[in-house]
mmCIF file of C-alpha atoms and ligand atoms in Angstrom:
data_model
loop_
_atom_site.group_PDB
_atom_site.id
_atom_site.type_symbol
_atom_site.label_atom_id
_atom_site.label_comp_id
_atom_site.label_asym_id
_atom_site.label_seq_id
_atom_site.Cartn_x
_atom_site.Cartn_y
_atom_site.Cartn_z
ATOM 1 C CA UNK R 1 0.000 0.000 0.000
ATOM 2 C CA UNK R 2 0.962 3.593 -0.441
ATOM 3 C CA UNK R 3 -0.048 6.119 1.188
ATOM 4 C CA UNK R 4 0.000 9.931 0.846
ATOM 5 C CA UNK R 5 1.799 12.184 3.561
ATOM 6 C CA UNK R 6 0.768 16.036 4.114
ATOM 7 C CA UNK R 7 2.685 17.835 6.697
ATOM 8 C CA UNK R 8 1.631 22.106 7.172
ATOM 9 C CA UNK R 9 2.338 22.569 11.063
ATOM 10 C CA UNK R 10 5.466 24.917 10.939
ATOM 11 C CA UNK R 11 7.013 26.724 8.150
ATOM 12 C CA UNK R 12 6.934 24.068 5.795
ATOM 13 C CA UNK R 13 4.765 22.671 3.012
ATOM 14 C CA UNK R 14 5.201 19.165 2.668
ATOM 15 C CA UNK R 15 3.616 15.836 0.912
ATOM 16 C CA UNK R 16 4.921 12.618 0.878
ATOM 17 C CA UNK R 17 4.270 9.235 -0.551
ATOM 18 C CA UNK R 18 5.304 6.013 1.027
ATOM 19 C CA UNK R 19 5.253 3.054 0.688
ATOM 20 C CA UNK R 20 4.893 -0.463 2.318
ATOM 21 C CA UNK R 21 7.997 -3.098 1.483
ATOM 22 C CA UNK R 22 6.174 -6.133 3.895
ATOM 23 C CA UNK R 23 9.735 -6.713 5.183
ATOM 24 C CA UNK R 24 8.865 -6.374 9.031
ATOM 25 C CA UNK R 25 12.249 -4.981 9.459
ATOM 26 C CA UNK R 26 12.545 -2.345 7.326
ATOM 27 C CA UNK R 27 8.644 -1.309 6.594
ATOM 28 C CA UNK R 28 8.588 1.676 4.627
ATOM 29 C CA UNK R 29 10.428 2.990 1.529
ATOM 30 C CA UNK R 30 9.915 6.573 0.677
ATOM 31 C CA UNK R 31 8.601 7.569 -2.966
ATOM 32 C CA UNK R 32 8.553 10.725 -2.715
ATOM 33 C CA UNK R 33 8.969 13.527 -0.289
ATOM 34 C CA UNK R 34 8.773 17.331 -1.200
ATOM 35 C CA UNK R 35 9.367 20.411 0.969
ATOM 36 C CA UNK R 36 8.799 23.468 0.498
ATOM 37 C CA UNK R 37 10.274 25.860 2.952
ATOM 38 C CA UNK R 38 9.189 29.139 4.151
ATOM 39 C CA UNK R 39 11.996 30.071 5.233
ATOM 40 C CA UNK R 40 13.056 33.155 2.772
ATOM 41 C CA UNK R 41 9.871 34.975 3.718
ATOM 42 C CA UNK R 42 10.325 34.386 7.564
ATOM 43 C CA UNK R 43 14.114 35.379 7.318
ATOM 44 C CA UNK R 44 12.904 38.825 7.064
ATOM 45 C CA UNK R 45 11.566 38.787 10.109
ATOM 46 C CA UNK R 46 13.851 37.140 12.009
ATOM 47 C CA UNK R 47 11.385 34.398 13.162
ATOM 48 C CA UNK R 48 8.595 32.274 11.652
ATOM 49 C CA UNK R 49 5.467 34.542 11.042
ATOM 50 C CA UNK R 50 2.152 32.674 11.704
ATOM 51 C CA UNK R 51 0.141 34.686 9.798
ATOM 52 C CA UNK R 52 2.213 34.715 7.093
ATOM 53 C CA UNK R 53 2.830 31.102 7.181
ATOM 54 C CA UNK R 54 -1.147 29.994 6.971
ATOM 55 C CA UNK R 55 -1.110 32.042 3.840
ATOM 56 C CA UNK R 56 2.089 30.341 2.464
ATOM 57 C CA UNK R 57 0.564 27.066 2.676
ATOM 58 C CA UNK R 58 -2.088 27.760 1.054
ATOM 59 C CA UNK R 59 -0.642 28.945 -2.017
ATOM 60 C CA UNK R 60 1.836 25.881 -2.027
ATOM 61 C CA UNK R 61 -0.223 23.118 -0.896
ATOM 62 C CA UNK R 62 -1.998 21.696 -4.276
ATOM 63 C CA UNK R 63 1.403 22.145 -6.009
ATOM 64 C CA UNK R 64 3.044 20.347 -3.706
ATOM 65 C CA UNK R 65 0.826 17.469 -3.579
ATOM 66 C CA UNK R 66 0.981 17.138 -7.250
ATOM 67 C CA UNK R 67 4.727 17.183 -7.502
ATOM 68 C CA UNK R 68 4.669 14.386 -4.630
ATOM 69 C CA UNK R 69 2.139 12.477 -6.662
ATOM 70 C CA UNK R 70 4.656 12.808 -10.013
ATOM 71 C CA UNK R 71 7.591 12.518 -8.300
ATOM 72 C CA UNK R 72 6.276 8.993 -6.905
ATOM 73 C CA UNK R 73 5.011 8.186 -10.603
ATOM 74 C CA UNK R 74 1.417 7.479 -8.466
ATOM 75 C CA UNK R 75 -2.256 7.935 -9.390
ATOM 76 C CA UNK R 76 -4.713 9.504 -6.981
ATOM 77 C CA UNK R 77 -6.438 5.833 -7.285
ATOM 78 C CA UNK R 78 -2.673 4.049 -5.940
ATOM 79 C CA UNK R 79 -3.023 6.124 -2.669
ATOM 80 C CA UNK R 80 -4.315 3.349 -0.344
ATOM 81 C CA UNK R 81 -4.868 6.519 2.745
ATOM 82 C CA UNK R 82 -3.853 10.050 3.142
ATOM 83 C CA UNK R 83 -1.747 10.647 6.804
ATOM 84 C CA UNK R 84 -2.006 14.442 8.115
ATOM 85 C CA UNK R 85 -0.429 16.529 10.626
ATOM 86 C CA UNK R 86 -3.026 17.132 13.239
ATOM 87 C CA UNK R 87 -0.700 19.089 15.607
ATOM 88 C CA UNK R 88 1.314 20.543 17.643
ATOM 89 C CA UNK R 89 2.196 23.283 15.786
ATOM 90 C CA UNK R 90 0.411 26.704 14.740
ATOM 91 C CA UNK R 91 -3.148 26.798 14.585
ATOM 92 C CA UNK R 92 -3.318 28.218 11.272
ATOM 93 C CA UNK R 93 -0.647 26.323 9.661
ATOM 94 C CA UNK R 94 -2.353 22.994 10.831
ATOM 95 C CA UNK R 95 -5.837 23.669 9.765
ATOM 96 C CA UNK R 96 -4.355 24.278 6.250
ATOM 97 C CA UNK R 97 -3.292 20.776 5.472
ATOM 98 C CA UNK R 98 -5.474 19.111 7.547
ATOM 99 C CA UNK R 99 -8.427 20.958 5.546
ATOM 100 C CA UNK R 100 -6.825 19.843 2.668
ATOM 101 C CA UNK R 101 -6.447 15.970 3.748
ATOM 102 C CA UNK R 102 -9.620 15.741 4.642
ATOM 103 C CA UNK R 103 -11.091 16.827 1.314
ATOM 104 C CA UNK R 104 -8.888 14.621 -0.382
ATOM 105 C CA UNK R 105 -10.043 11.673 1.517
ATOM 106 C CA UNK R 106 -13.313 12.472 0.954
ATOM 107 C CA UNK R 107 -12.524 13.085 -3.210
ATOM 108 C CA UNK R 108 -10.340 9.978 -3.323
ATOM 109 C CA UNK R 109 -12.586 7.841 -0.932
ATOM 110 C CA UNK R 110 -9.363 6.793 0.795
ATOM 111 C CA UNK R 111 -8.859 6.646 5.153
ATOM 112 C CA UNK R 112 -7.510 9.508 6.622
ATOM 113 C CA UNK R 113 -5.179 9.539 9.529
ATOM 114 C CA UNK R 114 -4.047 11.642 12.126
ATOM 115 C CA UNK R 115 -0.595 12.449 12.985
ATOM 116 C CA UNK R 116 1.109 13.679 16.116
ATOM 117 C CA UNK R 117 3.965 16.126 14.688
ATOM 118 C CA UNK R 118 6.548 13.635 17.208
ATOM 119 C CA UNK R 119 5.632 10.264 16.086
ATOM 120 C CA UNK R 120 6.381 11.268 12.682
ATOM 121 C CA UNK R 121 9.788 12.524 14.134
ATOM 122 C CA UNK R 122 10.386 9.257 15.654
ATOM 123 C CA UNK R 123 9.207 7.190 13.160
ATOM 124 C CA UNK R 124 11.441 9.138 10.215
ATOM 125 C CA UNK R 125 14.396 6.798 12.692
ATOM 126 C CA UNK R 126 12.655 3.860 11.435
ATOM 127 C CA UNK R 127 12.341 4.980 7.947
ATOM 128 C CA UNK R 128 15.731 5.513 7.784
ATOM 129 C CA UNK R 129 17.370 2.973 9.857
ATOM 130 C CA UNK R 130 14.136 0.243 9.870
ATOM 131 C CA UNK R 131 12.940 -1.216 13.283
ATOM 132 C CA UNK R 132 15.438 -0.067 16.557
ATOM 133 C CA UNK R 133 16.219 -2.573 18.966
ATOM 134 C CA UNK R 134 13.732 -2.347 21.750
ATOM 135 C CA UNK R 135 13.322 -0.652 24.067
ATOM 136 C CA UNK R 136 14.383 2.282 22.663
ATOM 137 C CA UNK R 137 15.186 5.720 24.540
ATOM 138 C CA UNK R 138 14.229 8.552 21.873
ATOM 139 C CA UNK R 139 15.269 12.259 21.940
ATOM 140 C CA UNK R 140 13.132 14.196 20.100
ATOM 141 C CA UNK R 141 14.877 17.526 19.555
ATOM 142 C CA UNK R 142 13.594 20.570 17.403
ATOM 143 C CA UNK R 143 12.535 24.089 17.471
ATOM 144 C CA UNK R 144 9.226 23.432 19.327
ATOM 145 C CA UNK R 145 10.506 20.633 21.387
ATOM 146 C CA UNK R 146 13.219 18.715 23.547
ATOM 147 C CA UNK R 147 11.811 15.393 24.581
ATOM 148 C CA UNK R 148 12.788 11.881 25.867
ATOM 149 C CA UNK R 149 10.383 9.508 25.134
ATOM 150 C CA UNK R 150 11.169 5.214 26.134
ATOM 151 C CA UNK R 151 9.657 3.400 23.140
ATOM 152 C CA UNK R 152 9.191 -0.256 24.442
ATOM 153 C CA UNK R 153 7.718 -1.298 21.507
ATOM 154 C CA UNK R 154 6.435 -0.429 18.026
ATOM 155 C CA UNK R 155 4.385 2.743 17.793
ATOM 156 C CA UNK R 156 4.024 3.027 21.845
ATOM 157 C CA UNK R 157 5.544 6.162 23.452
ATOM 158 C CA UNK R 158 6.036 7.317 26.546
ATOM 159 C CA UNK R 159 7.285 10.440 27.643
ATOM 160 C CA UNK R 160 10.253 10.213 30.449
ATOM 161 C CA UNK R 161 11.081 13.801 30.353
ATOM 162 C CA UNK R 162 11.293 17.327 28.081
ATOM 163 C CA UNK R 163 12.306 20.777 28.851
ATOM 164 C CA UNK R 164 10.885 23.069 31.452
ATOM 165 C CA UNK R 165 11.112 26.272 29.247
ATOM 166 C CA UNK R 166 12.732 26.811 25.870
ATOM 167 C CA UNK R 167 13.522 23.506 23.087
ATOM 168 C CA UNK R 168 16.766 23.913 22.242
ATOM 169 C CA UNK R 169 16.644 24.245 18.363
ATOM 170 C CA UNK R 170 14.982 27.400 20.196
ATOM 171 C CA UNK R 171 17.517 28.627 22.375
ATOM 172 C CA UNK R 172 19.804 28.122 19.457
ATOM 173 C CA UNK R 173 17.414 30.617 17.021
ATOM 174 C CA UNK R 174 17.459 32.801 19.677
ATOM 175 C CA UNK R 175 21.231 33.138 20.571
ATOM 176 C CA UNK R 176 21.870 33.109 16.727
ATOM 177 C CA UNK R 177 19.129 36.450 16.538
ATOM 178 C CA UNK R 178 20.592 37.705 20.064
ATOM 179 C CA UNK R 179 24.110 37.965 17.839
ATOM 180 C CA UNK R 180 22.676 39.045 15.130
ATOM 181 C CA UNK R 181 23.537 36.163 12.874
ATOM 182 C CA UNK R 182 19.961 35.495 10.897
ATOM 183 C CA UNK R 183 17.389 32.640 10.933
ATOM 184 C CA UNK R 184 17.368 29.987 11.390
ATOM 185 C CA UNK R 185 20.074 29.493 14.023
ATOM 186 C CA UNK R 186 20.706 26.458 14.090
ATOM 187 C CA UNK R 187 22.702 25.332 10.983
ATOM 188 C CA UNK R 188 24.323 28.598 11.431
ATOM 189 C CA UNK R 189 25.729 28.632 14.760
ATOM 190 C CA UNK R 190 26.402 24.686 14.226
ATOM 191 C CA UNK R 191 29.049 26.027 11.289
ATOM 192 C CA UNK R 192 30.494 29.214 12.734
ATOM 193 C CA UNK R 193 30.973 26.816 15.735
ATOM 194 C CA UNK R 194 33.224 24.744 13.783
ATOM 195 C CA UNK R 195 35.836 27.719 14.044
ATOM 196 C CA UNK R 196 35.394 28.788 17.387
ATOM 197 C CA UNK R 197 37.171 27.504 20.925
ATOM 198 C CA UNK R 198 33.917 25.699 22.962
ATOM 199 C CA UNK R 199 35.814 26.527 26.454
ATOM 200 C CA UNK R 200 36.598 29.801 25.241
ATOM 201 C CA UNK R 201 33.020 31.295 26.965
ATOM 202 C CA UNK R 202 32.286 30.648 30.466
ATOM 203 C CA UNK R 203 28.487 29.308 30.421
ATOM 204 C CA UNK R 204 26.157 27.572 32.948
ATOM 205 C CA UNK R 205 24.905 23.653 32.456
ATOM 206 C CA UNK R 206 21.204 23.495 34.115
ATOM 207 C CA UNK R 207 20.450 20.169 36.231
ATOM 208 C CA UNK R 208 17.530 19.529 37.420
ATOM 209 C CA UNK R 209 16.889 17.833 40.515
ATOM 210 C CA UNK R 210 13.090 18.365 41.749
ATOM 211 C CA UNK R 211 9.790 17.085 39.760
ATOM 212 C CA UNK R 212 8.064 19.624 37.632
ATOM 213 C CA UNK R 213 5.251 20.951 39.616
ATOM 214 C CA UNK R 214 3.196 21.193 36.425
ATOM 215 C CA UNK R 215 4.143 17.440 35.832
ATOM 216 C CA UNK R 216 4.966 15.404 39.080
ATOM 217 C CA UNK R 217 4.128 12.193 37.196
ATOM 218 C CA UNK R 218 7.499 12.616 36.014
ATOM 219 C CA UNK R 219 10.645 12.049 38.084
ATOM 220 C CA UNK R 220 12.282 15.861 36.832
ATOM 221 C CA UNK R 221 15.880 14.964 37.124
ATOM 222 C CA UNK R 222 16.382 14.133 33.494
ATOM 223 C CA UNK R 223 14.322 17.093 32.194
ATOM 224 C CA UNK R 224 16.401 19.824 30.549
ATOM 225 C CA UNK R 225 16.291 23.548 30.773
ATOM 226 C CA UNK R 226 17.679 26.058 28.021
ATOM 227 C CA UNK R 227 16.427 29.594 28.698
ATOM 228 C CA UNK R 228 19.195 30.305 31.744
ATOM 229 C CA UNK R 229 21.771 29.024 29.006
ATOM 230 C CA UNK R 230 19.968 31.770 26.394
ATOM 231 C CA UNK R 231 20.197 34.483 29.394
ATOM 232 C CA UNK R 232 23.871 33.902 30.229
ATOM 233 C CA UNK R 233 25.194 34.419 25.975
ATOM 234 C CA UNK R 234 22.716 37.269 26.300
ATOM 235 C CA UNK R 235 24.320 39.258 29.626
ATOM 236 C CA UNK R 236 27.798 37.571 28.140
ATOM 237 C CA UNK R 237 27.144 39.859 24.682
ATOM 238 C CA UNK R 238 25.854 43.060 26.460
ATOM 239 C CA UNK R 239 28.979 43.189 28.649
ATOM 240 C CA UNK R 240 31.364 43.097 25.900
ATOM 241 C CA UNK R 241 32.784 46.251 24.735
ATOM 242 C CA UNK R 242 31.701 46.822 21.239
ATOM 243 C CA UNK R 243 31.197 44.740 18.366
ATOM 244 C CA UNK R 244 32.231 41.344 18.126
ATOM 245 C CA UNK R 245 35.458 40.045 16.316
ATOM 246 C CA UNK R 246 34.573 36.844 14.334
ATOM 247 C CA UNK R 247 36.781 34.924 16.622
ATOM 248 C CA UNK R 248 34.542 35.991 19.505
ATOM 249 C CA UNK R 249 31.143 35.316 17.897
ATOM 250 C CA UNK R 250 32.951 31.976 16.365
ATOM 251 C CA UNK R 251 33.903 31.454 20.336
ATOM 252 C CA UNK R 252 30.537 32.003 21.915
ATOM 253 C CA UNK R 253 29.004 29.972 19.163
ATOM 254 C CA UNK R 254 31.136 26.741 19.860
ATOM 255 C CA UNK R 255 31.055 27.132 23.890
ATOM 256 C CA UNK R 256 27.276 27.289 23.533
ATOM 257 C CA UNK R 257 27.153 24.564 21.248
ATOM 258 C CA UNK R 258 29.528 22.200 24.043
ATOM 259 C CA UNK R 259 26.652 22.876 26.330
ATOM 260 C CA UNK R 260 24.060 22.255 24.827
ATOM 261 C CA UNK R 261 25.057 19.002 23.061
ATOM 262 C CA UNK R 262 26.455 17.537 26.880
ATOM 263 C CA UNK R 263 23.105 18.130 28.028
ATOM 264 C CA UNK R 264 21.576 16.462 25.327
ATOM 265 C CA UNK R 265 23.600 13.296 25.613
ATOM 266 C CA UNK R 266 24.252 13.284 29.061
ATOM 267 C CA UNK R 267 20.686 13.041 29.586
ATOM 268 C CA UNK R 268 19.645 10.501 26.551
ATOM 269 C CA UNK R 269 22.461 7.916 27.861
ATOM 270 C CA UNK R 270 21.104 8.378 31.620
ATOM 271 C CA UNK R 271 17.386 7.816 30.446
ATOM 272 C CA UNK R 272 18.863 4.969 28.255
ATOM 273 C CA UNK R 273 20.365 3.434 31.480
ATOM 274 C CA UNK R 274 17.412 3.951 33.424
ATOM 275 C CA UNK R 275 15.180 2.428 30.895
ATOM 276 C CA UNK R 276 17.873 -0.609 30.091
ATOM 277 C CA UNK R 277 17.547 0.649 26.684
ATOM 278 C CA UNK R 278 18.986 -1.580 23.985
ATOM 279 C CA UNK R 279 19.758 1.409 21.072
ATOM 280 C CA UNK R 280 19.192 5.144 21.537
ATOM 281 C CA UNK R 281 17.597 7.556 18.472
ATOM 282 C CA UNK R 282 18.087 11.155 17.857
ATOM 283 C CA UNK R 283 15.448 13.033 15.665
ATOM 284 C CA UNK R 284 13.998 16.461 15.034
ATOM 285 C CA UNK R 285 15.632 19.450 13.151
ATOM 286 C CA UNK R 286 18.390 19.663 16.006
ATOM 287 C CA UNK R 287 19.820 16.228 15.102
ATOM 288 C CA UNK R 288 21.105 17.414 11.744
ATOM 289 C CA UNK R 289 23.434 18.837 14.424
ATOM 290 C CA UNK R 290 27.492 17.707 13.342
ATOM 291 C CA UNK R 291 28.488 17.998 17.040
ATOM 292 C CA UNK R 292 25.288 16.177 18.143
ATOM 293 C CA UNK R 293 25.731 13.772 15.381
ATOM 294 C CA UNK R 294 29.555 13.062 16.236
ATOM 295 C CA UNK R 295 29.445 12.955 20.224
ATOM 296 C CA UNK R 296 26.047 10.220 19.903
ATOM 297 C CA UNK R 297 28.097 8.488 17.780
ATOM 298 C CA UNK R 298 31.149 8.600 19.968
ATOM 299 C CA UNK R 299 29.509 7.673 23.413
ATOM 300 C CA UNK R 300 27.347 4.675 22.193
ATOM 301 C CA UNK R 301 30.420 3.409 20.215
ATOM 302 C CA UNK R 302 31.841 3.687 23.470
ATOM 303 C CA UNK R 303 29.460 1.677 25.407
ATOM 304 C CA UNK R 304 28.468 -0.692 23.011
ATOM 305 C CA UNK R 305 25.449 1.238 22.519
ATOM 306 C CA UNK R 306 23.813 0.858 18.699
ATOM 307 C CA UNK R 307 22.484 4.462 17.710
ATOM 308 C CA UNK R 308 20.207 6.256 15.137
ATOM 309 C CA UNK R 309 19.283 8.895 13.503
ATOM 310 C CA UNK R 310 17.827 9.975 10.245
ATOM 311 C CA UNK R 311 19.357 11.560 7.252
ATOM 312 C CA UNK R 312 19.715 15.046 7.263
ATOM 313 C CA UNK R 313 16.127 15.537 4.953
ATOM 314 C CA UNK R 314 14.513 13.648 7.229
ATOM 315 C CA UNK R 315 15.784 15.430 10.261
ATOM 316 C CA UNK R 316 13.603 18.486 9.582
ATOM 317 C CA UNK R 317 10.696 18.610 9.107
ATOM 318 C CA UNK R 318 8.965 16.695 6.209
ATOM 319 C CA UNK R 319 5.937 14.620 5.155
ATOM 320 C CA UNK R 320 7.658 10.989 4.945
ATOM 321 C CA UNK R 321 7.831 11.231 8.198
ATOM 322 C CA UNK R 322 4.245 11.691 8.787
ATOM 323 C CA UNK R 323 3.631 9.220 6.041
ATOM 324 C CA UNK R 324 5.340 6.627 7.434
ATOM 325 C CA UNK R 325 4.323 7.255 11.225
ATOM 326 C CA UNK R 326 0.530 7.183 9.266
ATOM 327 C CA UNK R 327 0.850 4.172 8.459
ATOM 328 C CA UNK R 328 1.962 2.339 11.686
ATOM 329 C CA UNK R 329 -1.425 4.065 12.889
ATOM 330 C CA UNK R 330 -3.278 2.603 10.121
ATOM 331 C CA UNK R 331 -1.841 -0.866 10.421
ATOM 332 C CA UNK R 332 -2.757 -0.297 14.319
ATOM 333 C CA UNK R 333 -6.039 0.416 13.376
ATOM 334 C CA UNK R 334 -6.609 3.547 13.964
ATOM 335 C CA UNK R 335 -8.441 5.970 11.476
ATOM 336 C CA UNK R 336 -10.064 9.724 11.731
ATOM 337 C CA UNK R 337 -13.561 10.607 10.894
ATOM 338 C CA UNK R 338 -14.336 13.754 8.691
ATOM 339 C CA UNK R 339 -14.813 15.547 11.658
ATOM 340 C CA UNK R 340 -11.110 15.800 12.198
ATOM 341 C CA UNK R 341 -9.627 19.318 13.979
ATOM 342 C CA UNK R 342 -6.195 20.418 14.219
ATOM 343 C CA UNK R 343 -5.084 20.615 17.309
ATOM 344 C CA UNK R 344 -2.025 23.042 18.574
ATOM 345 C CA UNK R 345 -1.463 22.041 21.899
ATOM 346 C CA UNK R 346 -1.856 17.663 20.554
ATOM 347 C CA UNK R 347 -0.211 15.496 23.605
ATOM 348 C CA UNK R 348 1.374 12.315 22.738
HETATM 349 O O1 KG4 V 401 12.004 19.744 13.440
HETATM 350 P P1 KG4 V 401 12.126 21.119 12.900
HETATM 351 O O2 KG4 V 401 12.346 21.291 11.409
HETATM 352 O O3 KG4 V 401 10.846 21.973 13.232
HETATM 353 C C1 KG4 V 401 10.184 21.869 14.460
HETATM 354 O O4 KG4 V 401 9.371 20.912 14.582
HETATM 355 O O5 KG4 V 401 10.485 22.708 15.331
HETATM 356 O O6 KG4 V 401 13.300 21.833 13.704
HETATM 357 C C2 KG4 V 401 13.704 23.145 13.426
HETATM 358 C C3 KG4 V 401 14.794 23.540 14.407
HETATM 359 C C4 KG4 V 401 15.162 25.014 14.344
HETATM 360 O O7 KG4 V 401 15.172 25.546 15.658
HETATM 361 C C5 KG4 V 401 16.582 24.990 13.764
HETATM 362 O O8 KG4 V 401 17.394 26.062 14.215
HETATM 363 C C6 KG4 V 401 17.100 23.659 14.279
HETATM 364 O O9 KG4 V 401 15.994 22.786 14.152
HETATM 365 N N1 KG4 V 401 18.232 23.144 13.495
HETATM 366 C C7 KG4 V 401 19.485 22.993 14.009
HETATM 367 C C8 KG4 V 401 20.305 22.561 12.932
HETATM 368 N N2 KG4 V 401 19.519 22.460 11.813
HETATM 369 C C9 KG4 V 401 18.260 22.820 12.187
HETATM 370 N N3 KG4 V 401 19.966 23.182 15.248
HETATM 371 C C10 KG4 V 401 21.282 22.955 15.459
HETATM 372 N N4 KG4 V 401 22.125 22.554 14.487
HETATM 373 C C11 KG4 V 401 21.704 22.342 13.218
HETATM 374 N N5 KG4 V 401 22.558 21.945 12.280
HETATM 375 ZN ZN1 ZN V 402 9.347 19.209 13.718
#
């Protein structure tokens, strides 16, 4: 079966189709997967624009789907269902594809399904990699989000821990506006970092000790914190004399980077010991991180710990993700009705 993808919750406009293999292993194979980013128009503003970004999708959302269709060399009548982003994300941004995925059901007479915006960013470690060992311990880390989830088994998440105030693809657009270096900040920062000395700033790591009082189902001490991090690059920049020198901005860059991407690990090896985790996955738009990418790598080789995480397309976000988390909901069983809202605030 294939099935078509639609994914509208940030600032990009993306369709997908994928497709089953029946190898339990490796399940999905991706025919297609289009993006079109928003970014150029939100640049301006040094941020994504949600007013601005409804109205993008709009205008890009029936090409899109049509290039995925070509691209994928499928017919409306080879889509078998039609998997949608139902949130989190922005309101209007959601509402636009999943407007559109419900009309297409309806044309095409095909399921529909609804996607959580973090399954899909789990599952793309699937699509890429096939099955993980089990259990898993999963970071999900992106510009909304920073998020531990154990995955015990196929499809079944649960949430160990996430961050008390800012994601940290957030704190890193912020530092990156804060020193005046565009948007987004990631893949910036992660390349003038490459240049810089990471002991060269002086920064605070946050640990946290005490359950959240807003969730005290959760233990707390592996939940991560980025805004004090933000703060300290902020009063760090203000108390400098005059401009920056490359060097410096290079330096502040990498010595943010070092603490951020120790938190990260730290924290995903501790759950991953806690959990007795057999392999550990990295995913969301922080994980096309090369420091991130190069310390997982270097801490599970040395523990004997097998990690993932998906290719750099897949790392931001796109519809084969959605796709392919779509249909490990539809071989579950699980379908939406016509009735179907988007949802901004969407738990897990
Ligand atoms: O998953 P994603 O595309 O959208 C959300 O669901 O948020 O993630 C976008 C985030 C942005 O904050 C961006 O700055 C960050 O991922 N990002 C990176 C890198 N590439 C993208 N952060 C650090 N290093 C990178 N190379
Ligand atoms: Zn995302």
């Amino acid at each position: 079966m294939r099935i078509l993808g639609i994914e509208t919750s940030c600032d990009e406009t993306s369709a997908a189709v994928v497709e089953e293999t029946g190898d339990a292993a490796k399940p999905w194979v991706i025919r297609s997967n289009v993006i079109a980013s928003q970014v150029p128009i939100h640049r301006e503003w040094g941020g994504v624009v949600p007013e601005l970004a409804s109205r993008q999708h709009i205008r890009d959302i029936c090409g899109v789907v049509e290039r995925a269709l070509a691209d994928a060399e499928t017919a409306w009548r080879d889509i078998g269902a039609i998997a949608v982003t139902q949130g989190p994300g922005l309101v209007g941004s959601l509402l636009v594809g999943v407007s559109f995925a419900k009309s297409a059901a309806a044309a095409a007479g095909v399921p529909l399904v609804a996607v959580h915006h973090l399954a899909g960013h789990i599952e793309s470690l699937v699509l890429q990699n096939g099955e993980l060992p089990l259990p898993a311990v999963v970071l999900v880390v992106s510009g909304g989000h920073t998020s531990l989830y154990d995955v015990d088994r196929p499809g079944r998440y649960r949430l160990l821990s996430r961050t008390r105030d800012d994601a940290a693809g957030e704190a890193y657009d912020k530092v990156a506006k804060l020193l005046g270096l565009g948007y987004p900040g990631g893949p910036i920062i992660d390349r003038l970092a490459a240049a810089g000395d990471d002991r060269a700033v002086p920064l605070p790591t946050t640990r946290l000790t005490h359950a959240d009082r807003n969730a005290p189902q959760l233990k707390g001490d592996l939940d991560f914190s980025f805004s004090g991090l933000k703060t300290a690059v902020l009063r760090y920049v203000r108390a400098h004399d005059g401009p920056l020198a490359d060097g410096e901005v290079a330096d502040i860059c990498a010595s943010f980077q070092r603490v951020v991407v120790t938190a990260l690990i730290e924290r995903a090896f501790a759950a991953a010991r806690r959990t007795q985790a057999r392999s550990i996955g990295v995913a969301g738009g922080v994980s096309a991180n090369s420091r991130l990418r190069a310390e997982l790598k270097a801490h599970g080789d040395a523990r004997e710990m097998p990690t993932f995480v998906p290719s750099l397309t897949l790392s931001t976000d796109n519809a084969a993700m959605i796709a392919a988390a779509g249909l490990r909901k539809f071989r579950a069983g699980s379908t939406a009705t016509f009735d179907l809202n988007a949802d901004a605030a969407l738990p897990l």
